[in-house]
Short mmCIF file of C-alpha atoms in Angstrom, two decimals:
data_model
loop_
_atom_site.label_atom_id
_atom_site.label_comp_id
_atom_site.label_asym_id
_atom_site.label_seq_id
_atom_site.Cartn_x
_atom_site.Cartn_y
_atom_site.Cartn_z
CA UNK D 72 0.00 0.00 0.00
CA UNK D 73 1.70 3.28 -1.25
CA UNK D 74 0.87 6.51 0.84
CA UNK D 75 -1.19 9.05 -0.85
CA UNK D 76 -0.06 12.62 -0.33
CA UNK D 77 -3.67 13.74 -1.62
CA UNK D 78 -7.17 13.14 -3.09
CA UNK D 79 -8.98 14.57 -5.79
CA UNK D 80 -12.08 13.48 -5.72
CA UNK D 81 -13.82 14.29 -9.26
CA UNK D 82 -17.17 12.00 -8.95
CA UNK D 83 -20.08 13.50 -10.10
CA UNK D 84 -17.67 15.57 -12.60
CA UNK D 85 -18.77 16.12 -17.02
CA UNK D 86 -16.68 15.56 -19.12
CA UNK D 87 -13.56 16.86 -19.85
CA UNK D 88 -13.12 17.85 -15.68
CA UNK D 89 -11.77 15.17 -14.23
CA UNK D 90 -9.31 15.18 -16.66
CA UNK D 91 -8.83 18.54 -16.11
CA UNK D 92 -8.95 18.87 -12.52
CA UNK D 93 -6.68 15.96 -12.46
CA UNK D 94 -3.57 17.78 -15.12
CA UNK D 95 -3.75 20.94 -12.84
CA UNK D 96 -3.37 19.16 -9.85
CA UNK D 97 -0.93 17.00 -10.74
CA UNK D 98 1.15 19.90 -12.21
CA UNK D 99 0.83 22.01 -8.29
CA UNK D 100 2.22 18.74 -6.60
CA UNK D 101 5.94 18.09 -6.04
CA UNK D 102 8.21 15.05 -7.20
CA UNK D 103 7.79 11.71 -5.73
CA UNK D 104 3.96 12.71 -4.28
CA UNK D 105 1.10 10.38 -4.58
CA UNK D 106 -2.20 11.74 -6.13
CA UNK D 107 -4.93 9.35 -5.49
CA UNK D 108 -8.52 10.58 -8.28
CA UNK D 109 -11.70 9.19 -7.69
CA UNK D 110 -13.55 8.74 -10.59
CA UNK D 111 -16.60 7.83 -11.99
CA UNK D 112 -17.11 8.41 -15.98
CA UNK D 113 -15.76 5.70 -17.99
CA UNK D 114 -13.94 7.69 -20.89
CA UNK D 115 -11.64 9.28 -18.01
CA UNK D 116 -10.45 6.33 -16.68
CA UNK D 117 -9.13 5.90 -19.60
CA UNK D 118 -7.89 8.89 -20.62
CA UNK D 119 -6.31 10.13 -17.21
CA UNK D 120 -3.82 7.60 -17.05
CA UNK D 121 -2.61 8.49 -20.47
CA UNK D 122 -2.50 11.90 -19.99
CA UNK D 123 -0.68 11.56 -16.72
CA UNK D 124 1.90 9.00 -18.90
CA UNK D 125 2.20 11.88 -21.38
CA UNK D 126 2.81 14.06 -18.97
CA UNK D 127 5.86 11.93 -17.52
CA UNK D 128 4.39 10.59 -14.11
CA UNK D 129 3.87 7.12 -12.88
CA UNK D 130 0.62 5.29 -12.94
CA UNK D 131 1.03 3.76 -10.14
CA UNK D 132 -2.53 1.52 -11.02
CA UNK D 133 -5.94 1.68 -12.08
CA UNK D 134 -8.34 0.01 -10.23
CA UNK D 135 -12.28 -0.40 -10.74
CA UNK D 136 -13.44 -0.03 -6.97
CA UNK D 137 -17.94 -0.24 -8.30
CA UNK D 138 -20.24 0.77 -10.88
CA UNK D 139 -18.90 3.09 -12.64
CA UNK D 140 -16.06 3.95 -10.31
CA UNK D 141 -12.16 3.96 -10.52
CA UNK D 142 -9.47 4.63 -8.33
CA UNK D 143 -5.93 5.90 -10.15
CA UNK D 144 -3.01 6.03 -7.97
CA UNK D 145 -0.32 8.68 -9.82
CA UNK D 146 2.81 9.03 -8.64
CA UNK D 147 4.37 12.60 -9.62
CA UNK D 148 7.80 13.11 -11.39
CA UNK E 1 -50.77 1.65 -36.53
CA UNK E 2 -49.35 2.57 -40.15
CA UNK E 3 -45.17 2.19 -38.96
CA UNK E 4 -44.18 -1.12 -40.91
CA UNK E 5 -42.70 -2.90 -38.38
CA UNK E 6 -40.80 -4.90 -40.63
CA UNK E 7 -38.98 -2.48 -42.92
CA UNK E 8 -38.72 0.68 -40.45
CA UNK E 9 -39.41 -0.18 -36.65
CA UNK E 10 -37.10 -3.62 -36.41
CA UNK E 11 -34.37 -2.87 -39.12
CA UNK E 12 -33.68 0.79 -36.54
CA UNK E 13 -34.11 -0.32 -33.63
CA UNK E 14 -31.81 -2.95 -33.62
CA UNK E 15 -28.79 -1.14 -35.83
CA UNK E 16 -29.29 1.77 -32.80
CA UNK E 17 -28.53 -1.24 -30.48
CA UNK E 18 -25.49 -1.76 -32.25
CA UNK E 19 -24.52 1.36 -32.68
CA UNK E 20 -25.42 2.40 -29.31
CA UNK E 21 -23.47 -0.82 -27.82
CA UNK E 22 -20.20 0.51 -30.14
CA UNK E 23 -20.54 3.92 -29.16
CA UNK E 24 -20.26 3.22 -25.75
CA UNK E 25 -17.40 0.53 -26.15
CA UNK E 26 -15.90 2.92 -27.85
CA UNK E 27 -16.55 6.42 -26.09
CA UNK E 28 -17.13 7.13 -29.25
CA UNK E 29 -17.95 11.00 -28.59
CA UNK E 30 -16.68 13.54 -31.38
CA UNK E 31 -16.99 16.96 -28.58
CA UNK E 32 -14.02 14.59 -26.82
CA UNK E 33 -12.45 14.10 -30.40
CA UNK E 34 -12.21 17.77 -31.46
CA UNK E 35 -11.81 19.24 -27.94
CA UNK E 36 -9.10 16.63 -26.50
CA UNK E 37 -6.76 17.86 -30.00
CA UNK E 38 -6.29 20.95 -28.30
CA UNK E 39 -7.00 20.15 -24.25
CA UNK E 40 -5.26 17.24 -23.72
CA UNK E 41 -3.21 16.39 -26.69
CA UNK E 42 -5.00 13.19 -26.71
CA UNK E 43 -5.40 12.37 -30.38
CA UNK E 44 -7.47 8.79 -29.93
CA UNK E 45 -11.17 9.77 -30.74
CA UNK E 46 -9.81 11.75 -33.16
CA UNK E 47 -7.85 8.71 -34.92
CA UNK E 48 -11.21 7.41 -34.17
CA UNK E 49 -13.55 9.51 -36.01
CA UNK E 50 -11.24 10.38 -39.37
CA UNK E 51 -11.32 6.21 -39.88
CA UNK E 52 -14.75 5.92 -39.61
CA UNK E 53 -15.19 8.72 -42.09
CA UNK E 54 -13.06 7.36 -44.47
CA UNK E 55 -14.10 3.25 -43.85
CA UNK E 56 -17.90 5.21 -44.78
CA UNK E 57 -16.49 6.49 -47.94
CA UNK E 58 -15.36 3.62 -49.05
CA UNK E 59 -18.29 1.58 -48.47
CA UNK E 60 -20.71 4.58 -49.62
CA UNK E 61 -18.78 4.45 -53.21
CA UNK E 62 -18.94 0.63 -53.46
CA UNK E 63 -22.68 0.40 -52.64
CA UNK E 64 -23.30 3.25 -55.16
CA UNK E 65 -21.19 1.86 -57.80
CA UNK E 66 -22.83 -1.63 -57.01
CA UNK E 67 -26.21 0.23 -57.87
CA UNK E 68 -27.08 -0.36 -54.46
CA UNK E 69 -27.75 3.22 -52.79
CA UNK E 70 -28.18 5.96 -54.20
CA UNK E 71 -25.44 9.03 -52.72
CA UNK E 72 -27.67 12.11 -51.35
CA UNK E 73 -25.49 14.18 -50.31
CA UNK E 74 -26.91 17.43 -47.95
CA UNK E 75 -27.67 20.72 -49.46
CA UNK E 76 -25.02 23.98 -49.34
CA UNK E 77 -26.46 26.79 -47.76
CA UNK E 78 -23.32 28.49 -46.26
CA UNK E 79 -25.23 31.49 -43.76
CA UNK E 80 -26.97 28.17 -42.00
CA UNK E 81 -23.64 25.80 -42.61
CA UNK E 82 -21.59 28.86 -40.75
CA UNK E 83 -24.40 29.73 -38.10
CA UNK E 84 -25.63 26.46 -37.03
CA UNK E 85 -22.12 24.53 -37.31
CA UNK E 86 -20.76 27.41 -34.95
CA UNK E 87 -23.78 27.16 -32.23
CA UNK E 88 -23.77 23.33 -32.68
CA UNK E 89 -20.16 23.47 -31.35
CA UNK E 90 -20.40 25.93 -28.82
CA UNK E 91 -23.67 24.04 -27.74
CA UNK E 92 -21.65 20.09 -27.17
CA UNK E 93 -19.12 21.73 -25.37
CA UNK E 94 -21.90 23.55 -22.68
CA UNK E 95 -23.81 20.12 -22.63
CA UNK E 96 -20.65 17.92 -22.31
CA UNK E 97 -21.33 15.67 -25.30
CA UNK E 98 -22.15 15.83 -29.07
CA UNK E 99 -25.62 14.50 -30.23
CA UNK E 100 -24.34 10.67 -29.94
CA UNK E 101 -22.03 11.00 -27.27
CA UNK E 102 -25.01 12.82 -25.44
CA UNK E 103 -27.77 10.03 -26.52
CA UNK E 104 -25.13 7.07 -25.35
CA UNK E 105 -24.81 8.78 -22.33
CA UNK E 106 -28.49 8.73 -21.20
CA UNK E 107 -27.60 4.70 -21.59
CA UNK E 108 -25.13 4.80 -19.06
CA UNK E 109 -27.26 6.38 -16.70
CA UNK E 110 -26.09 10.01 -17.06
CA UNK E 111 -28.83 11.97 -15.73
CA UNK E 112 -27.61 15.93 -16.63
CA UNK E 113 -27.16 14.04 -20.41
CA UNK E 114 -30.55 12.83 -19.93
CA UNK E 115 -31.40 16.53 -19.37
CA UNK E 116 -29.15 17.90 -22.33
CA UNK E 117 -30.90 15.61 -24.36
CA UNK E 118 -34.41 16.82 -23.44
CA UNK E 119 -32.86 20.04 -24.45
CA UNK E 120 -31.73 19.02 -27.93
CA UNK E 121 -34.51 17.48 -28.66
CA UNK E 122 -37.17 20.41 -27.67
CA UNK E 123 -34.25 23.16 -29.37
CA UNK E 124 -34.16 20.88 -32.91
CA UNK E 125 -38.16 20.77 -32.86
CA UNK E 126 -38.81 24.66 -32.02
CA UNK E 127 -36.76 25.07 -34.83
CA UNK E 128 -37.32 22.68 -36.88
CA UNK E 129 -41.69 23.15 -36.62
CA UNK E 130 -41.98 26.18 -34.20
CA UNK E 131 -41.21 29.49 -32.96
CA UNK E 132 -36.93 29.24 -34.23
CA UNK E 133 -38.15 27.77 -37.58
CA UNK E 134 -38.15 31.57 -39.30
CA UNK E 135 -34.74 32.18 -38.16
CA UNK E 136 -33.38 28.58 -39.56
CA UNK E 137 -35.00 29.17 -42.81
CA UNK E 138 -33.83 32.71 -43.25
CA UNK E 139 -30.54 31.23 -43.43
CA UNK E 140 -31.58 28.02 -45.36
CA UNK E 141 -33.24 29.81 -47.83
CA UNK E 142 -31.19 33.13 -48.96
CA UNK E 143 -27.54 31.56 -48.66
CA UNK E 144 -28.61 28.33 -50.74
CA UNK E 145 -26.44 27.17 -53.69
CA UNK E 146 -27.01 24.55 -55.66
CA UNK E 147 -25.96 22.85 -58.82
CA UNK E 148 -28.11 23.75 -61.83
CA UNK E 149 -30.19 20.85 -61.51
CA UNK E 150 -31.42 21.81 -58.02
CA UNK E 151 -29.16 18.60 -56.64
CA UNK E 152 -26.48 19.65 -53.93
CA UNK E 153 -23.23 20.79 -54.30
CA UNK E 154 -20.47 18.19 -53.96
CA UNK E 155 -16.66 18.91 -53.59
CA UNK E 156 -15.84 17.26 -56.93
CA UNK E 157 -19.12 17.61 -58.61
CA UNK E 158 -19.82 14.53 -61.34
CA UNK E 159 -16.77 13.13 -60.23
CA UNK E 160 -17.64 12.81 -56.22
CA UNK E 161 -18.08 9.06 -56.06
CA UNK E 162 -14.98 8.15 -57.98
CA UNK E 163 -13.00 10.45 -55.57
CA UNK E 164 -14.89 8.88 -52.79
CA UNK E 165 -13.53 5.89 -53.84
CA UNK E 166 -10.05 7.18 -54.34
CA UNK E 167 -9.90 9.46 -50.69
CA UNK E 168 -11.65 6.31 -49.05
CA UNK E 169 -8.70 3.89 -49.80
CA UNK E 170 -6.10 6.50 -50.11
CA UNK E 171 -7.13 7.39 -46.81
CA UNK E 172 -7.40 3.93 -44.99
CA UNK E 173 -3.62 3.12 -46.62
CA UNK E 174 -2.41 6.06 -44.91
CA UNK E 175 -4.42 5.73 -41.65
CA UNK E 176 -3.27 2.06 -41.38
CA UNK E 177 0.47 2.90 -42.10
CA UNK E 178 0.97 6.07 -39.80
CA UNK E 179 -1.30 5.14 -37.36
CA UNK E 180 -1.94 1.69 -36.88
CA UNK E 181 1.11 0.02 -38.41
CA UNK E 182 3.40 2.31 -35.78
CA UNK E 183 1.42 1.41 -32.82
CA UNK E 184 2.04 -2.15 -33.91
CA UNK E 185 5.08 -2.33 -34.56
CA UNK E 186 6.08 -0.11 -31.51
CA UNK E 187 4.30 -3.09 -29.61
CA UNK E 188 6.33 -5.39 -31.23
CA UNK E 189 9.33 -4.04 -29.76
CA UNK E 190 8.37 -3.92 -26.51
CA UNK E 191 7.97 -7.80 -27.31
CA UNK E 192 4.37 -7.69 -26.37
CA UNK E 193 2.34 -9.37 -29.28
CA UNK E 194 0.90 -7.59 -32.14
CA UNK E 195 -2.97 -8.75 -31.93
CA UNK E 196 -3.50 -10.21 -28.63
CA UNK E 197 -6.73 -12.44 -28.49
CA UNK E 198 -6.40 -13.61 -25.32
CA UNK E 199 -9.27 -12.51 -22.86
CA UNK E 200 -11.47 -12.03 -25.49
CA UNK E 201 -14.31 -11.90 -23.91
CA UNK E 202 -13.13 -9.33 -21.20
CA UNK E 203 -11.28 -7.21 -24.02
CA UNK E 204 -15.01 -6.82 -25.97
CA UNK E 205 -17.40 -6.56 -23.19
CA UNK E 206 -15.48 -5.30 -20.14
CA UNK E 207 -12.66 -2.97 -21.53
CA UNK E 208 -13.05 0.23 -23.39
CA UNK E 209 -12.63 -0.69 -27.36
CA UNK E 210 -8.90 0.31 -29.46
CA UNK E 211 -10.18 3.39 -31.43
CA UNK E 212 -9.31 1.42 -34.95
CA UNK E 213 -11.44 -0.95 -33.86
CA UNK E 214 -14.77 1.05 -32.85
CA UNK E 215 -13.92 3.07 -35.80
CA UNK E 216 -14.54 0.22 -38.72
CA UNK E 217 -17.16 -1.11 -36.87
CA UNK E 218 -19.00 2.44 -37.18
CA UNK E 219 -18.43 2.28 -40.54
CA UNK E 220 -19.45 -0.88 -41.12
CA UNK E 221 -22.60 -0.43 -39.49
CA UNK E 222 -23.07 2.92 -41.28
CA UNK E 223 -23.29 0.92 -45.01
CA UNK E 224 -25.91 -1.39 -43.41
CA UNK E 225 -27.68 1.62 -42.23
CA UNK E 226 -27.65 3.60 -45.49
CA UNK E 227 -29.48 0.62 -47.09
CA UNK E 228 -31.59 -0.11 -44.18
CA UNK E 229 -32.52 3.45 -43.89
CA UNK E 230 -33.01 4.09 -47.79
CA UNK E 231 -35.70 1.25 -47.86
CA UNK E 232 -37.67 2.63 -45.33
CA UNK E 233 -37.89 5.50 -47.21
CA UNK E 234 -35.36 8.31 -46.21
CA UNK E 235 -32.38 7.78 -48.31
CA UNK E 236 -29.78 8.84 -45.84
CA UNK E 237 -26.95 6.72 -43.41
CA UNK E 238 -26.83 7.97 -39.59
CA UNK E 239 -28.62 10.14 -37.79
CA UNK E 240 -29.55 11.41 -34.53
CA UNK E 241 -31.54 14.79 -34.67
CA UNK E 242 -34.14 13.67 -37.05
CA UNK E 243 -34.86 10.92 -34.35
CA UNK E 244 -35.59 13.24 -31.46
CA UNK E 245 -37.84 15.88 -33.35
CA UNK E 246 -39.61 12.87 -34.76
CA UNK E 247 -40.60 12.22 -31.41
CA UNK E 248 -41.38 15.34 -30.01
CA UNK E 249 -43.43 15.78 -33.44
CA UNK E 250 -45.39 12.29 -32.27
CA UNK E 251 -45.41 13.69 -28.70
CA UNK E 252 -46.93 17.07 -29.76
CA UNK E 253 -49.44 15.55 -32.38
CA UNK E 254 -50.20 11.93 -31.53
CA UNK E 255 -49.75 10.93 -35.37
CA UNK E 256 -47.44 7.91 -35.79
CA UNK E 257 -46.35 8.14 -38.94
CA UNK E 258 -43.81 10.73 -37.89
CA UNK E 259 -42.05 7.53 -36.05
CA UNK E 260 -40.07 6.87 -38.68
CA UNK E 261 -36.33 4.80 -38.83
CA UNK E 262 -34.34 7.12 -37.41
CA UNK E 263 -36.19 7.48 -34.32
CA UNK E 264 -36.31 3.50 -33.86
CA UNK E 265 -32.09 4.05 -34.36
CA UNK E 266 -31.85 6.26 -31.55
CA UNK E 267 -33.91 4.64 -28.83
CA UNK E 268 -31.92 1.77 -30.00
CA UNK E 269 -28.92 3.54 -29.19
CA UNK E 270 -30.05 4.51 -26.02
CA UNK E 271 -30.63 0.48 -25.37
CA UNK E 272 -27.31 -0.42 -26.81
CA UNK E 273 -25.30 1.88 -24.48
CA UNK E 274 -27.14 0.62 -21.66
CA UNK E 275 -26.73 -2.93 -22.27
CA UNK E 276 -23.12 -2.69 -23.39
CA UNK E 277 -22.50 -0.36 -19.75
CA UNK E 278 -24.52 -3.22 -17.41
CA UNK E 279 -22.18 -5.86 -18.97
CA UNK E 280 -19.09 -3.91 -18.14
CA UNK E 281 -20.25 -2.55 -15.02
CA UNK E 282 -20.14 0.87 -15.85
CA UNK E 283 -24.26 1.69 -15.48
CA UNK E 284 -24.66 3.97 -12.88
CA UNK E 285 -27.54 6.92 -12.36
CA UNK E 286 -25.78 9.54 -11.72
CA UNK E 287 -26.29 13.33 -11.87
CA UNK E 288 -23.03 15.76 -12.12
CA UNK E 289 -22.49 17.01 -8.38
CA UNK E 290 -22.91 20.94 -9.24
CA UNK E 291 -26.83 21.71 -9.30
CA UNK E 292 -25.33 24.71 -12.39
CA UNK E 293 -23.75 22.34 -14.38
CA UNK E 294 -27.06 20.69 -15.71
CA UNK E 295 -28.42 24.12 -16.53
CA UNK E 296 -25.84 24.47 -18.48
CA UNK E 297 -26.07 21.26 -20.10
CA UNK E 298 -29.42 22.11 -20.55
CA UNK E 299 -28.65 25.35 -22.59
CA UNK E 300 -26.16 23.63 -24.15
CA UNK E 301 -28.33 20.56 -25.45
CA UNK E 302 -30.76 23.54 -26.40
CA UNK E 303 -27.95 25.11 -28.52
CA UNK E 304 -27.23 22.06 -30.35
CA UNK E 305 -30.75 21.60 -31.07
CA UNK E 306 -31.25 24.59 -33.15
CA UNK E 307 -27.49 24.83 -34.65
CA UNK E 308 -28.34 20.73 -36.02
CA UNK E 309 -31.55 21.67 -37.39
CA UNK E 310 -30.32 25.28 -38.85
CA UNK E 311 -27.15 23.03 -39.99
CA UNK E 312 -29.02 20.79 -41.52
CA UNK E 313 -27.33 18.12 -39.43
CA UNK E 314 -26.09 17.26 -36.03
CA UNK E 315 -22.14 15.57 -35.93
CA UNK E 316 -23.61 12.28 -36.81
CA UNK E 317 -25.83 13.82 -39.81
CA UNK E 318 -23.37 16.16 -41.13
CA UNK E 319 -19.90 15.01 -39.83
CA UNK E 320 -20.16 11.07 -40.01
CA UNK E 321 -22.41 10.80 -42.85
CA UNK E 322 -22.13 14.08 -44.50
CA UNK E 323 -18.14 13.75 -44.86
CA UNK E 324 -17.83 10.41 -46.92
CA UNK E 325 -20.64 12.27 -49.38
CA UNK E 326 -18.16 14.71 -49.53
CA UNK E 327 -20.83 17.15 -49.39
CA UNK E 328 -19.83 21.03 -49.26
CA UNK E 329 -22.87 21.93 -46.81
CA UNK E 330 -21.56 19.12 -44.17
CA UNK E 331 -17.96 19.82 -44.89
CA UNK E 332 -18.29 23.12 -43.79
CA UNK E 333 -21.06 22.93 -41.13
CA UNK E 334 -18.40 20.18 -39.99
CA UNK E 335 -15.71 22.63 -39.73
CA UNK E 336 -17.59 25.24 -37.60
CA UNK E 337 -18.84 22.51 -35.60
CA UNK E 338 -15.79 21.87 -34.74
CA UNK E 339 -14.63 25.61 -34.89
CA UNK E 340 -17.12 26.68 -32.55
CA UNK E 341 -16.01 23.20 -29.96
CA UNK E 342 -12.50 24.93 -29.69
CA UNK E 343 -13.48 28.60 -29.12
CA UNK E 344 -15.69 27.52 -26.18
CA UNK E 345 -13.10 24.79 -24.91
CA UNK E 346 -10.18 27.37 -24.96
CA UNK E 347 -12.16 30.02 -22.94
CA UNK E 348 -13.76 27.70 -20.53
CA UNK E 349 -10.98 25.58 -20.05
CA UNK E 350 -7.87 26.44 -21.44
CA UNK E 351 -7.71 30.93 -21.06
CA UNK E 352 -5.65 31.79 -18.07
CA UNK E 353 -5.78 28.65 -16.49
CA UNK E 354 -3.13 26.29 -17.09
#
């Protein structure tokens, strides 16, 4: 179990703001943090972890936690 | 009951299953495609919705040299191409979804695209029958070009279909060398294999689908459509905006006959995207948590609803469909479609933010 240095939870979010949401955080937190997104719209659970790939960090994993709901660990660069 | 149930009722409803099941495999949603370009960088959808466009093209000039459809291509009127295209666009962005991505949506148990959909629909028939319709055929009317015939203007004129058929394999050779052939071979040297079939059944039903994939399956299923759709009388592939007014219109007058194929295709989508999200656990009613954000889905479904009908087509109608035709009225409501999807996505989410 990794420790999370924060949450961003983005359930209930339209589309494109978890992805959103999830790039500016990412890009306010320092090296070697842990951003744990809760999410619940299928095309972003997708799309986040590439986006946080293409942005250089480390998907740390992607896990389907319900209905309709995902948990990404990222870990920054 | 006049609908023929065999020829218009069973033929839609069950290729909007289909579709409906692919688009939400696929997340097959063209305001993501266009607005992720410039957002995120994220080019998939995109990859996505240029193959099914072409895969259409190709299969649009073989059925019509085959004698098998015939191409009807929308009309040019450029005031209502411009004007609609550019409200269309602004209009998916505000409701978070295009007109299939927002119809799929309701599937999955979105309830603000539920509401963005009630939107669309009551903004395409105010315009289309009511108090918008003067303002939408305005723009129809005094901007309209056609050829001398009366028939609609084409980019290559007599010679459309043959360049159909020359952009449509042209364009799948280059698609599957830059884009497909790379991503396979950049597989192969990270030793993984090239088409992995293992988990097959978890890959189709459970997993979101490889864009290439959803992409000729769209337009696969939009050459069955044409021909489906043609023999029930309305000689056009995809649509979505003719479905909802056709509803309202039975709604508001109680006459059937306005329930014609393309409304059976997009309850059938709404079906489709539900079954295809129970099966990979991804049905949920939800609503978005802000109490504003489905107003402004609901102005933005409204939007889209009169810039389809003034456009003469929604993304589906003028975008998926009206592209292969190569038809100069969807080409350029297309590009202020998507004109009008980056304006709004740059100052909501892009202007002095990042």
């Amino acid at each position: 179990m990794v420790d999370k240095t924060d949450t961003l939870d983005c359930r209930g979010e339209v589309c494109p703001y978890p992805d959103v949401k999830s790039k500016r955080k990412a890009k306010k937190m320092n090296s070697g943090e842990v951003l744990e997104i809760l999410i619940d719209y299928p095309l972003s659970a997708e799309r986040i972890p590439e986006t946080m790939k293409s942005m250089g960090n480390e998907v740390l994993s992607t896990e389907k936690v319900g209905a309709s709901e995902w948990k990404i660990l990222v870990k920054i660069k | 009951m006049v609908i023929d149930i065999f020829v218009v009722l069973i033929p839609g409803l069950i290729l909007g299953i289909i579709f409906g099941f692919i688009l939400q495999r696929g997340r097959f949603c063209m305001n993501s495609a266009f607005r992720d370009i410039i957002l995120l960088k994220e080019y998939k959808l995109a990859k996505s919705v240029a193959l099914a466009i072409l895969v259409s093209m190709l299969g649009f000039a073989i059925m019509s040299f085959g004698g098998i459809i015939t191409l009807n291509p929308k009309q040019f009127a450029w005031g209502a191409n411009i004007v609609g295209g550019l409200i269309f666009g602004f209009g998916m962005v505000l409701a978070a979804g295009c007109a299939s991505g927002t119809t799929y949506r309701v599937g999955e148990g979105m309830m603000g695209s539920l509401v963005a959909l009630l939107g669309y629909a009551g903004g395409a028939y105010f315009t289309k029958f009511g108090a918008l319709n003067s303002i939408a055929k305005f723009l129809q009317d005094n901007t309209k070009i056609t050829n001398p015939d009366g028939s609609a203007l084409t980019v290559f004129g007599d010679l459309t279909p043959i360049f159909m058929l020359i952009i449509g394999i042209a364009g799948i050779a280059l698609v599957a060398y830059f884009w497909i052939w790379r991503e396979l071979r950049a597989k192969k040297r990270e030793n993984k294999p090239m088409f992995d079939l293992s988990d097959f059944g978890q890959k189709a039903f459970k997993k979101g689908w490889h864009w290439a994939v959803t992409a000729i399956a769209i337009g696969i299923l939009a050459c069955f459509a044409y021909i489906s759709s043609a023999a029930a009388g309305r000689n056009y592939p995809l649509g979505i905006t003719g479905g909802w007014v056709g509803w309202n219109k039975y709604w508001n007058t109680g006459v059937d006959t306005t329930l014609g194929w393309e409304t059976w295709l997009v309850i059938g989508i709404v079906i489709g995207a539900f079954i295809s999200a129970i099966i990979a656990k991804e049905f949920k009613l939800r609503t978005p948590k802000d109490a504003k954000t489905i107003l402004i889905q609901f102005i933005g479904g409204s939007a889209m609803g009169f810039g389809a009908v003034t456009a003469m087509g929604c993304n589906i109608g003028n975008i998926l469909s009206g592209f292969p035709l190569l038809s100069l009225g969807s080409l350029l409501s297309g590009a202020f479609i998507i004109l009008g999807c980056w304006l709004l996505a740059y100052l909501l989410f892009m202007w002095r933010k990042d």
